CSV table of C-alpha atoms and ligand atoms in Angstrom, one decimal:
chain,number,residue,atom,x,y,z
A,796,MET,CA,8.8,142.2,-100.5
A,797,LYS,CA,9.0,141.3,-104.1
A,798,TYR,CA,11.0,144.5,-104.9
A,799,LEU,CA,13.5,143.6,-102.2
A,800,ASN,CA,13.7,140.0,-103.4
A,801,LYS,CA,14.8,141.3,-106.8
A,802,ALA,CA,17.0,144.1,-105.6
A,803,ASP,CA,18.9,142.3,-102.9
A,804,PRO,CA,18.1,138.6,-102.4
A,805,GLN,CA,20.6,138.3,-99.5
A,806,VAL,CA,19.0,141.0,-97.4
A,807,ALA,CA,15.6,139.7,-98.4
A,808,THR,CA,16.5,136.3,-97.1
A,809,LEU,CA,17.7,137.7,-93.8
A,810,LEU,CA,14.5,139.7,-93.5
A,811,LYS,CA,12.4,136.6,-94.0
A,812,ALA,CA,14.5,134.7,-91.5
A,813,GLU,CA,14.0,137.5,-88.9
A,814,GLN,CA,10.3,137.6,-89.6
A,815,LYS,CA,10.2,133.8,-88.9
A,816,ARG,CA,12.4,134.2,-85.7
A,817,GLN,CA,10.2,136.9,-84.3
A,818,ALA,CA,7.0,135.0,-85.2
A,819,THR,CA,8.2,131.8,-83.6
A,820,THR,CA,9.9,133.0,-80.4
A,821,LEU,CA,8.9,135.0,-77.4
A,822,MET,CA,10.4,138.5,-77.2
A,823,MET,CA,11.1,138.9,-73.5
A,824,ILE,CA,13.9,141.4,-73.4
A,825,PRO,CA,12.3,144.2,-71.5
A,826,SER,CA,13.7,147.0,-73.7
A,827,GLU,CA,12.3,145.5,-76.9
A,828,ASN,CA,8.8,145.6,-78.3
A,829,HIS,CA,6.8,145.0,-81.5
A,830,SER,CA,6.0,148.4,-82.9
A,831,SER,CA,2.8,148.8,-84.9
A,832,ARG,CA,2.5,148.5,-88.7
A,833,ALA,CA,1.6,152.1,-88.9
A,834,VAL,CA,4.9,153.0,-87.2
A,835,LYS,CA,6.9,150.7,-89.5
A,836,LYS,CA,5.1,152.1,-92.5
A,837,VAL,CA,6.2,155.7,-91.9
A,838,VAL,CA,9.7,154.7,-90.7
A,839,GLY,CA,10.3,152.9,-94.1
A,840,SER,CA,8.7,155.7,-96.1
A,841,ILE,CA,9.9,158.6,-98.3
A,842,PHE,CA,10.1,160.7,-95.2
A,843,GLN,CA,13.6,159.3,-94.9
A,844,ASP,CA,14.9,160.8,-98.1
A,845,LYS,CA,14.9,164.4,-97.0
A,846,TYR,CA,17.5,166.6,-95.2
A,847,CYS,CA,16.0,168.8,-92.6
A,848,GLU,CA,18.8,170.4,-90.6
A,849,GLY,CA,17.6,172.9,-88.1
A,850,TYR,CA,14.2,173.1,-86.5
A,851,PRO,CA,10.6,173.5,-87.9
A,852,TYR,CA,10.3,176.8,-89.8
A,853,LYS,CA,14.0,177.5,-89.2
A,854,ARG,CA,15.7,175.1,-91.6
A,855,TYR,CA,18.8,175.3,-93.7
A,856,TYR,CA,17.4,173.4,-96.7
A,857,GLN,CA,14.4,174.1,-99.0
A,858,GLY,CA,11.4,171.8,-99.5
A,859,GLN,CA,10.3,171.7,-95.8
A,860,GLU,CA,6.6,172.4,-95.9
A,861,ASN,CA,5.6,168.8,-94.9
A,862,PHE,CA,8.5,168.2,-92.5
A,863,ASP,CA,7.9,171.4,-90.6
A,864,LYS,CA,4.3,170.3,-90.0
A,865,LEU,CA,5.3,166.7,-89.2
A,866,GLU,CA,8.0,167.6,-86.6
A,867,THR,CA,5.7,170.2,-85.0
A,868,LEU,CA,2.9,167.7,-84.8
A,869,CYS,CA,5.3,165.2,-83.1
A,870,GLN,CA,6.5,167.9,-80.6
A,871,GLU,CA,2.9,168.8,-79.8
A,872,ARG,CA,1.9,165.2,-79.2
A,873,ALA,CA,4.9,164.7,-76.9
A,874,LYS,CA,4.2,167.8,-75.0
A,875,LYS,CA,0.5,166.9,-74.5
A,876,LEU,CA,1.1,163.2,-73.6
A,877,PHE,CA,3.8,164.0,-71.0
A,878,ASN,CA,2.5,167.4,-70.0
A,879,VAL,CA,5.7,169.4,-70.6
A,880,PRO,CA,6.2,172.8,-72.1
A,881,HIS,CA,9.1,171.8,-74.4
A,882,ALA,CA,10.0,168.7,-76.4
A,883,ASN,CA,12.8,168.1,-78.8
A,884,VAL,CA,12.1,165.0,-80.9
A,885,GLN,CA,15.3,164.9,-82.9
A,886,PRO,CA,17.7,162.8,-80.8
A,887,LEU,CA,18.8,159.8,-82.8
A,888,SER,CA,18.6,157.5,-79.8
A,889,GLY,CA,18.7,157.4,-76.0
A,890,SER,CA,22.4,157.5,-75.4
A,891,PRO,CA,22.9,160.6,-77.7
A,892,ALA,CA,19.9,162.2,-76.0
A,893,ASN,CA,21.7,161.9,-72.6
A,894,LEU,CA,25.0,163.2,-74.0
A,895,ILE,CA,23.2,166.2,-75.5
A,896,VAL,CA,21.8,167.1,-72.1
A,897,TYR,CA,25.3,166.9,-70.6
A,898,PHE,CA,26.7,169.0,-73.4
A,899,ALA,CA,24.0,171.6,-72.8
A,900,LEU,CA,24.5,171.9,-69.1
A,901,LEU,CA,27.9,170.8,-68.1
A,902,ASN,CA,31.6,171.6,-68.8
A,903,PRO,CA,34.1,168.8,-69.1
A,904,GLY,CA,35.0,167.6,-65.6
A,905,ASP,CA,31.7,168.7,-64.0
A,906,THR,CA,30.2,166.1,-61.7
A,907,ILE,CA,27.3,163.8,-62.6
A,908,LEU,CA,25.6,161.7,-59.8
A,909,SER,CA,23.9,158.6,-61.1
A,910,LEU,CA,23.2,154.9,-60.2
A,911,GLU,CA,26.1,152.7,-60.9
A,912,MET,CA,25.6,150.7,-64.1
A,913,ALA,CA,26.3,147.4,-62.4
A,914,GLN,CA,23.3,148.1,-60.1
A,915,GLY,CA,20.8,149.0,-62.8
A,916,GLY,CA,22.1,152.3,-64.3
A,917,HIS,CA,22.8,152.8,-68.0
A,918,ILE,CA,26.2,153.1,-69.8
A,919,SER,CA,25.3,156.6,-70.9
A,920,HIS,CA,24.9,157.7,-67.2
A,921,GLY,CA,28.7,158.1,-66.6
A,922,LEU,CA,30.2,154.7,-67.1
A,923,LYS,CA,33.9,155.3,-66.4
A,924,ILE,CA,35.1,153.7,-69.7
A,925,GLY,CA,32.5,155.5,-71.8
A,926,ILE,CA,32.4,159.0,-73.2
A,927,SER,CA,30.1,160.3,-70.4
A,928,GLY,CA,32.5,159.0,-67.7
A,929,LYS,CA,35.6,160.2,-69.4
A,930,TYR,CA,34.4,163.8,-70.1
A,931,TYR,CA,32.6,164.2,-66.9
A,932,ASN,CA,33.3,163.3,-63.3
A,933,SER,CA,30.8,160.5,-62.6
A,934,VAL,CA,30.0,159.6,-59.0
A,935,PHE,CA,27.7,156.8,-58.3
A,936,TYR,CA,24.9,156.0,-55.8
A,937,HIS,CA,23.7,152.4,-55.2
A,938,VAL,CA,20.8,150.3,-54.2
A,939,ASP,CA,20.4,148.9,-50.6
A,940,LYS,CA,22.2,145.6,-50.3
A,941,LYS,CA,19.3,143.9,-48.5
A,942,THR,CA,16.3,145.3,-50.2
A,943,GLY,CA,17.6,146.2,-53.7
A,944,ILE,CA,15.8,149.6,-53.4
A,945,ILE,CA,17.6,152.8,-54.3
A,946,ASP,CA,19.5,154.1,-51.4
A,947,TYR,CA,17.9,157.6,-51.1
A,948,ASP,CA,20.0,158.4,-48.0
A,949,GLU,CA,23.2,157.8,-50.0
A,950,ILE,CA,21.9,160.2,-52.7
A,951,SER,CA,21.2,162.8,-50.0
A,952,ARG,CA,24.7,162.4,-48.6
A,953,LEU,CA,26.4,162.5,-52.0
A,954,LEU,CA,24.5,165.6,-53.0
A,955,LYS,CA,26.1,167.4,-50.1
A,956,GLU,CA,29.5,165.8,-50.5
A,957,VAL,CA,30.1,166.0,-54.2
A,958,LYS,CA,27.8,168.8,-55.2
A,959,PRO,CA,26.9,167.4,-58.6
A,960,LYS,CA,25.8,169.7,-61.4
A,961,LEU,CA,23.5,166.9,-62.6
A,962,LEU,CA,21.6,164.2,-60.8
A,963,ILE,CA,20.3,161.3,-63.0
A,964,VAL,CA,17.4,159.1,-62.0
A,965,GLY,CA,15.9,156.4,-64.3
A,966,PHE,CA,17.4,153.1,-65.0
A,967,SER,CA,17.8,150.1,-67.3
A,968,ALA,CA,17.4,147.3,-64.8
A,969,TYR,CA,15.4,148.5,-61.8
A,970,PRO,CA,12.0,146.8,-61.3
A,971,ARG,CA,10.5,149.3,-58.9
A,972,ILE,CA,8.8,152.7,-58.9
A,973,ILE,CA,11.2,155.6,-58.4
A,974,ASP,CA,10.1,158.0,-55.7
A,975,PHE,CA,10.6,161.2,-57.8
A,976,ALA,CA,9.0,163.3,-55.1
A,977,LYS,CA,11.5,162.1,-52.6
A,978,ILE,CA,14.4,162.8,-55.0
A,979,SER,CA,13.1,166.3,-55.5
A,980,GLU,CA,12.8,166.8,-51.7
A,981,ILE,CA,16.3,165.5,-51.1
A,982,ALA,CA,17.7,167.8,-53.8
A,983,LYS,CA,15.7,170.9,-52.6
A,984,ASN,CA,18.7,172.7,-51.2
A,985,SER,CA,21.1,171.7,-53.9
A,986,ASP,CA,21.8,173.6,-57.1
A,987,THR,CA,21.8,170.4,-59.2
A,988,TYR,CA,19.7,169.8,-62.3
A,989,ILE,CA,17.6,166.7,-62.1
A,990,LEU,CA,17.4,164.5,-65.2
A,991,ALA,CA,14.9,161.7,-65.3
A,992,ASP,CA,15.8,159.1,-67.9
A,993,ILE,CA,12.5,157.4,-68.4
A,994,ALA,CA,13.6,155.2,-71.4
A,995,HIS,CA,12.2,152.1,-69.7
A,996,PHE,CA,9.1,153.5,-68.1
A,997,ALA,CA,7.9,156.0,-70.8
A,998,GLY,CA,5.0,153.8,-71.9
A,999,LEU,CA,4.0,153.2,-68.3
A,1000,ILE,CA,4.0,156.9,-67.6
A,1001,ALA,CA,2.1,157.7,-70.8
A,1002,ALA,CA,-0.6,155.2,-69.6
A,1003,LYS,CA,-0.5,156.8,-66.1
A,1004,GLU,CA,0.5,153.4,-64.6
A,1005,TYR,CA,3.8,154.8,-63.2
A,1006,PRO,CA,4.3,158.1,-61.4
A,1007,SER,CA,5.3,161.0,-63.7
A,1008,PRO,CA,8.6,162.7,-62.9
A,1009,VAL,CA,7.4,165.9,-64.6
A,1010,PRO,CA,6.5,167.9,-61.4
A,1011,TYR,CA,9.8,166.9,-59.8
A,1012,CYS,CA,12.6,167.0,-62.4
A,1013,HIS,CA,14.0,169.6,-64.7
A,1014,ILE,CA,14.7,167.5,-67.8
A,1015,ILE,CA,13.4,164.2,-69.1
A,1016,THR,CA,14.9,162.0,-71.7
A,1017,THR,CA,13.4,158.9,-73.2
A,1018,THR,CA,13.9,156.4,-75.9
A,1019,THR,CA,10.8,155.7,-78.0
A,1020,GLN,CA,11.3,152.0,-78.9
A,1021,LYS,CA,10.7,150.3,-75.5
A,1022,THR,CA,7.5,150.4,-73.6
A,1023,LEU,CA,6.4,153.4,-75.6
A,1024,ARG,CA,6.3,150.9,-78.6
A,1025,GLY,CA,7.6,153.4,-81.2
A,1026,PRO,CA,10.5,153.4,-83.6
A,1027,ARG,CA,14.1,153.7,-82.6
A,1028,GLY,CA,14.6,157.3,-81.5
A,1029,ALA,CA,14.4,159.6,-78.4
A,1030,ILE,CA,12.9,162.7,-77.0
A,1031,ILE,CA,14.3,165.3,-74.7
A,1032,MET,CA,11.7,167.2,-72.7
A,1033,VAL,CA,12.0,170.3,-70.5
A,1034,THR,CA,9.6,170.6,-67.6
A,1035,ARG,CA,8.0,173.8,-66.1
A,1036,LYS,CA,10.2,173.2,-63.1
A,1037,GLY,CA,13.2,173.2,-65.5
A,1038,LEU,CA,12.1,176.5,-67.0
A,1039,ASP,CA,11.6,178.0,-63.6
A,1040,LYS,CA,15.2,177.0,-62.7
A,1041,ASP,CA,16.6,178.2,-66.0
A,1042,MET,CA,14.6,180.2,-68.5
A,1043,GLN,CA,17.1,179.4,-71.2
A,1044,LEU,CA,17.0,175.6,-70.6
A,1045,ALA,CA,14.9,174.7,-73.7
A,1046,GLN,CA,17.1,176.8,-76.0
A,1047,LYS,CA,20.3,175.3,-74.4
A,1048,ILE,CA,19.0,171.8,-75.1
A,1049,ASP,CA,18.0,172.6,-78.7
A,1050,ARG,CA,21.3,174.3,-79.5
A,1051,ALA,CA,23.3,171.5,-77.9
A,1052,LEU,CA,21.5,169.1,-80.2
A,1053,PHE,CA,21.8,171.2,-83.3
A,1054,PRO,CA,24.3,172.4,-84.2
A,1055,GLY,CA,26.1,171.1,-81.1
A,1056,PHE,CA,25.9,167.4,-81.6
A,1057,GLN,CA,23.8,166.2,-84.5
A,1058,GLY,CA,23.3,167.2,-88.2
A,1059,GLY,CA,20.1,166.3,-90.1
A,1060,PRO,CA,17.3,164.8,-88.0
A,1061,HIS,CA,15.9,161.4,-89.1
A,1062,GLU,CA,12.4,162.7,-90.1
A,1063,ASN,CA,11.2,159.2,-90.9
A,1064,SER,CA,11.9,158.2,-87.2
A,1065,ILE,CA,10.2,161.4,-86.1
A,1066,ALA,CA,7.1,160.4,-88.2
A,1067,GLY,CA,7.2,157.0,-86.4
A,1068,ILE,CA,7.5,158.7,-83.0
A,1069,ALA,CA,4.5,160.9,-83.9
A,1070,VAL,CA,2.4,157.8,-84.8
A,1071,ALA,CA,3.5,156.0,-81.6
A,1072,LEU,CA,2.6,159.0,-79.4
A,1073,LYS,CA,-0.9,159.1,-80.9
A,1074,GLU,CA,-1.2,155.4,-80.2
A,1075,ALA,CA,0.1,155.8,-76.7
A,1076,SER,CA,-2.6,158.4,-75.9
A,1077,SER,CA,-5.3,155.9,-76.7
A,1078,LEU,CA,-7.5,153.9,-74.3
A,1079,SER,CA,-6.3,150.6,-75.9
A,1080,PHE,CA,-2.7,151.5,-75.1
A,1081,LYS,CA,-3.6,152.1,-71.4
A,1082,ILE,CA,-5.3,148.7,-71.4
A,1083,TYR,CA,-2.1,147.2,-73.1
A,1084,ILE,CA,0.2,148.7,-70.4
A,1085,LYS,CA,-2.1,147.4,-67.6
A,1086,LYS,CA,-1.8,143.9,-69.1
A,1087,VAL,CA,2.0,144.3,-69.4
A,1088,LEU,CA,2.2,145.0,-65.7
A,1089,GLN,CA,-0.2,142.2,-64.8
A,1090,ASN,CA,1.9,139.7,-66.8
A,1091,ALA,CA,5.1,140.9,-65.2
A,1092,LYS,CA,3.6,140.5,-61.7
A,1093,ILE,CA,2.4,137.0,-62.6
A,1094,LEU,CA,5.8,136.1,-64.0
A,1095,ALA,CA,7.5,137.4,-60.9
A,1096,ASP,CA,5.1,135.6,-58.5
A,1097,GLU,CA,5.3,132.3,-60.3
A,1098,LEU,CA,9.1,132.4,-60.4
A,1099,ILE,CA,9.4,133.3,-56.7
A,1100,LYS,CA,7.0,130.4,-55.9
A,1101,ARG,CA,9.4,128.1,-57.7
A,1102,GLY,CA,12.4,129.1,-55.7
A,1103,PHE,CA,13.8,132.0,-57.8
A,1104,ILE,CA,15.4,135.0,-56.1
A,1105,LEU,CA,14.2,138.2,-57.7
A,1106,CYS,CA,16.0,141.5,-57.1
A,1107,THR,CA,13.8,143.7,-54.9
A,1108,ASN,CA,11.7,140.5,-54.4
A,1109,GLY,CA,9.5,141.2,-57.3
A,1110,THR,CA,8.4,144.0,-59.6
A,1111,ASN,CA,5.8,146.7,-60.1
A,1112,THR,CA,7.1,147.5,-63.6
A,1113,HIS,CA,7.4,145.6,-66.9
A,1114,LEU,CA,10.7,144.0,-66.0
A,1115,ILE,CA,12.1,141.5,-63.6
A,1116,LEU,CA,15.7,140.8,-62.6
A,1117,ILE,CA,16.6,137.2,-61.5
A,1118,ASP,CA,19.6,136.6,-59.3
A,1119,LEU,CA,20.8,133.1,-60.3
A,1120,ARG,CA,23.4,132.7,-57.6
A,1121,ASN,CA,21.4,130.2,-55.7
A,1122,PHE,CA,21.3,128.0,-58.8
A,1123,LYS,CA,25.1,128.4,-59.2
A,1124,ILE,CA,24.9,129.1,-63.0
A,1125,LEU,CA,25.9,132.1,-65.0
A,1126,GLY,CA,23.4,134.4,-66.7
A,1127,ASN,CA,25.0,133.3,-70.0
A,1128,THR,CA,24.0,129.6,-69.5
A,1129,ALA,CA,20.5,130.5,-68.6
A,1130,ALA,CA,20.1,133.0,-71.5
A,1131,GLU,CA,21.5,130.6,-74.0
A,1132,ALA,CA,19.4,127.6,-72.8
A,1133,LEU,CA,16.2,129.7,-72.9
A,1134,GLU,CA,17.1,131.0,-76.3
A,1135,GLN,CA,17.3,127.3,-77.6
A,1136,ALA,CA,13.7,127.0,-76.3
A,1137,GLY,CA,12.6,130.2,-78.1
A,1138,ILE,CA,12.4,132.3,-75.0
A,1139,ILE,CA,14.6,135.4,-75.7
A,1140,ILE,CA,15.9,137.2,-72.7
A,1141,ASN,CA,19.3,138.8,-71.8
A,1142,ARG,CA,21.9,138.1,-69.2
A,1143,ASN,CA,22.5,140.9,-66.7
A,1144,LEU,CA,24.5,141.9,-63.7
A,1145,VAL,CA,22.6,141.9,-60.4
A,1146,PRO,CA,23.4,144.4,-57.6
A,1147,TYR,CA,26.6,143.6,-55.8
A,1148,ASP,CA,27.5,141.0,-58.4
A,1149,LYS,CA,31.1,139.8,-58.1
A,1150,ASN,CA,31.1,138.7,-61.7
A,1151,SER,CA,31.9,140.8,-64.8
A,1152,PRO,CA,29.2,142.2,-67.1
A,1153,PHE,CA,30.3,139.6,-69.7
A,1154,TYR,CA,29.7,136.7,-67.3
A,1155,PRO,CA,27.0,138.1,-64.9
A,1156,SER,CA,25.1,136.3,-62.3
A,1157,GLY,CA,21.6,137.2,-63.4
A,1158,ILE,CA,19.1,137.5,-66.2
A,1159,ARG,CA,16.6,140.3,-67.1
A,1160,LEU,CA,13.3,139.7,-68.6
A,1161,GLY,CA,10.1,141.5,-69.3
A,1162,THR,CA,6.6,141.4,-70.7
A,1163,PRO,CA,6.1,144.3,-73.2
A,1164,GLY,CA,6.8,142.1,-76.3
A,1165,ILE,CA,4.7,139.1,-75.4
A,1166,THR,CA,1.8,141.3,-74.3
A,1167,SER,CA,1.9,143.1,-77.6
A,1168,ARG,CA,1.2,139.7,-79.3
A,1169,GLY,CA,-1.8,139.1,-77.0
A,1170,ILE,CA,-0.3,136.7,-74.4
A,1171,GLY,CA,-2.2,136.9,-71.2
A,1172,PRO,CA,-2.0,135.6,-67.6
A,1173,THR,CA,-2.6,131.9,-68.3
A,1174,GLU,CA,0.1,131.7,-70.9
A,1175,THR,CA,2.5,133.8,-68.8
A,1176,ARG,CA,2.1,131.3,-66.0
A,1177,ARG,CA,3.0,128.6,-68.4
A,1178,ILE,CA,6.1,130.6,-69.6
A,1179,ALA,CA,7.2,131.0,-66.0
A,1180,LYS,CA,7.0,127.2,-65.6
A,1181,TYR,CA,9.1,126.7,-68.8
A,1182,ILE,CA,11.7,129.1,-67.6
A,1183,SER,CA,11.9,127.5,-64.2
A,1184,MET,CA,12.1,123.9,-65.7
A,1185,ILE,CA,15.0,124.9,-68.1
A,1186,ILE,CA,17.0,126.8,-65.5
A,1187,LYS,CA,16.7,124.1,-62.9
A,1188,ASP,CA,17.6,121.4,-65.4
A,1189,VAL,CA,20.7,123.2,-66.7
A,1190,ALA,CA,21.8,123.9,-63.1
A,1191,LYS,CA,21.4,120.2,-62.3
A,1192,ILE,CA,23.3,119.1,-65.4
A,1193,LYS,CA,26.2,121.5,-64.7
A,1194,LYS,CA,26.5,119.9,-61.3
A,1195,GLN,CA,26.3,116.4,-62.6
A,1196,LEU,CA,29.0,117.1,-65.2
A,1197,LYS,CA,31.1,118.7,-62.4
A,1198,ILE,CA,31.6,121.8,-64.4
A,1199,THR,CA,33.2,124.7,-62.4
A,1200,SER,CA,32.1,128.3,-62.8
A,1201,GLU,CA,35.4,129.1,-64.5
A,1202,GLN,CA,34.9,126.3,-67.0
A,1203,GLU,CA,31.3,127.5,-67.6
A,1204,LYS,CA,32.7,130.7,-69.1
A,1205,ASN,CA,33.8,128.7,-72.1
A,1206,LYS,CA,31.1,128.7,-74.8
A,1207,ASP,CA,31.7,125.1,-75.8
A,1208,VAL,CA,31.3,124.0,-72.2
A,1209,ARG,CA,27.9,125.8,-72.0
A,1210,LYS,CA,26.9,124.2,-75.3
A,1211,LYS,CA,27.6,120.8,-73.7
A,1212,ILE,CA,25.4,121.6,-70.7
A,1213,ILE,CA,22.6,122.8,-73.0
A,1214,GLN,CA,22.9,119.8,-75.3
A,1215,ASN,CA,22.4,117.5,-72.3
A,1216,CYS,CA,19.2,119.4,-71.3
A,1217,LYS,CA,16.6,117.2,-73.0
A,1218,ILE,CA,13.6,119.2,-71.9
A,1219,ILE,CA,14.7,122.2,-74.0
A,1220,LYS,CA,13.5,120.4,-77.2
A,1221,ILE,CA,10.1,119.6,-75.7
A,1222,ILE,CA,9.6,123.2,-74.4
A,1223,ARG,CA,10.8,124.6,-77.8
A,1224,LYS,CA,7.8,122.8,-79.4
A,1225,LYS,CA,5.4,124.1,-76.8
A,1226,VAL,CA,6.8,127.7,-77.3
A,1227,LYS,CA,6.3,127.3,-81.0
A,1228,GLN,CA,2.7,126.2,-80.5
A,1229,LEU,CA,2.1,129.2,-78.1
A,1230,CYS,CA,3.5,131.5,-80.8
A,1231,LEU,CA,1.1,130.0,-83.3
A,1232,LEU,CA,-1.8,130.6,-81.0
A,1233,PHE,CA,-0.7,134.2,-80.6
A,1234,PRO,CA,0.6,135.3,-84.0
A,1235,LEU,CA,2.2,138.7,-84.4
A,1236,LYS,CA,-1.0,140.7,-84.9
A,1237,LYS,CA,-1.5,142.3,-88.3
A,1238,GLU,CA,-1.1,145.7,-86.7
A,1239,TYR,CA,2.0,144.8,-84.7
B,1074,PLP,C1,17.7,154.0,-69.1
B,1074,PLP,C2,18.2,154.0,-70.5
B,1074,PLP,N1,18.7,155.2,-71.0
B,1074,PLP,C3,19.2,155.2,-72.3
B,1074,PLP,C4,19.3,154.1,-73.1
B,1074,PLP,C5,19.9,154.2,-74.4
B,1074,PLP,O1,19.2,154.0,-75.4
B,1074,PLP,P1,19.8,153.7,-76.9
B,1074,PLP,O2,20.1,152.2,-76.8
B,1074,PLP,O3,18.7,154.1,-77.8
B,1074,PLP,O4,21.0,154.5,-77.1
B,1074,PLP,C6,18.8,152.9,-72.6
B,1074,PLP,C7,18.8,151.7,-73.4
B,1074,PLP,O5,18.6,150.6,-73.1
B,1074,PLP,C8,18.2,152.9,-71.3
B,1074,PLP,O6,17.8,151.7,-70.7
């Protein structure tokens, strides 16, 4: 730190402020996590100073003896952990990883079948205003309006109707187990490739606490920074089923990545991924993931008990999605009020939301981050109580101040609601005390 203080006091000040923010608030955005010190050490190391275009032992630059070994080690760890014959660890992040798969398999205009973003899908799965929706013909399936569960019958129907070249399963805001076997059965007579984007569930799958898509899908993409608790990065994997369908699949993916899409890989991130994969294969990681799931279940049960409506009526993953329409407040107001109390979550669309993504009717929260700092069932129950108290109070204040939903879209109006919510200050103190009791561990 002393070097940074001297070299760039402005950035040093921001770093210190961020350290304080993370130490004194609860990380409850389900796509975030506290990576280990070992991961951070290699990501910030001299591994980042080298250009390594190409693949191990087939590079375009000299001086690769350590990087060839490093990247091969990372590939081998990914293959072993997820039980796949091929892993490419070079994608810079999850969205590019998905685009690389499309580029490898599709021609512009070909059809992708995926879950609509507004119902839990991801922007890189064919959102019409994004690159994947503009270059490819994206068609969407949905969740059942009543249960919130993926409508497998609709997938079956659309597979016959639109004959997609690629079917994507795996989501950003879906709190349930995906029935990969059913997907595979439905797609049995179709010529489609099946891509499982396990970005959210990768850690759960590594810990064998979520079914693996490997026997049922052809390609798998994942980010490495979420439940897997690694650095920012991604992996594209090809399964045996994928190679059975297309012997050239691994080469197609590799060539689509380089030279098709990216230049030099970020070997410092690859080093971080290698470390995270080793950590994720340990018994302590399995125990950690079990605790993540236990905390998420407790959070869901406690909130339901207090009158909250959860999409799919609960969770069996690390995340929950709350539909706030019964409280008649926007996700924005809830997220901003909770932030003032030190509970950091994100606003989110809920299935069949009539609102826009900027002013959605829900919030999404999860337990990977708080579990990494050692928070357990008792404290999670307490956090659920705090969340409930704050949301109910802001809803009451909005009503008392006779603020309409249209007026609530104004940031200053939301500020006024939050300023009137006196319990936030009290809960902020309690959250700080909780954070002190569970400091970010030395290794996290
Ligand atoms: C399912 C899914 N796929 C892909 C991504 C994209 O990852 P990145 O933000 O690293 O581009 C995300 C990120 O939230 C995701 O949830």
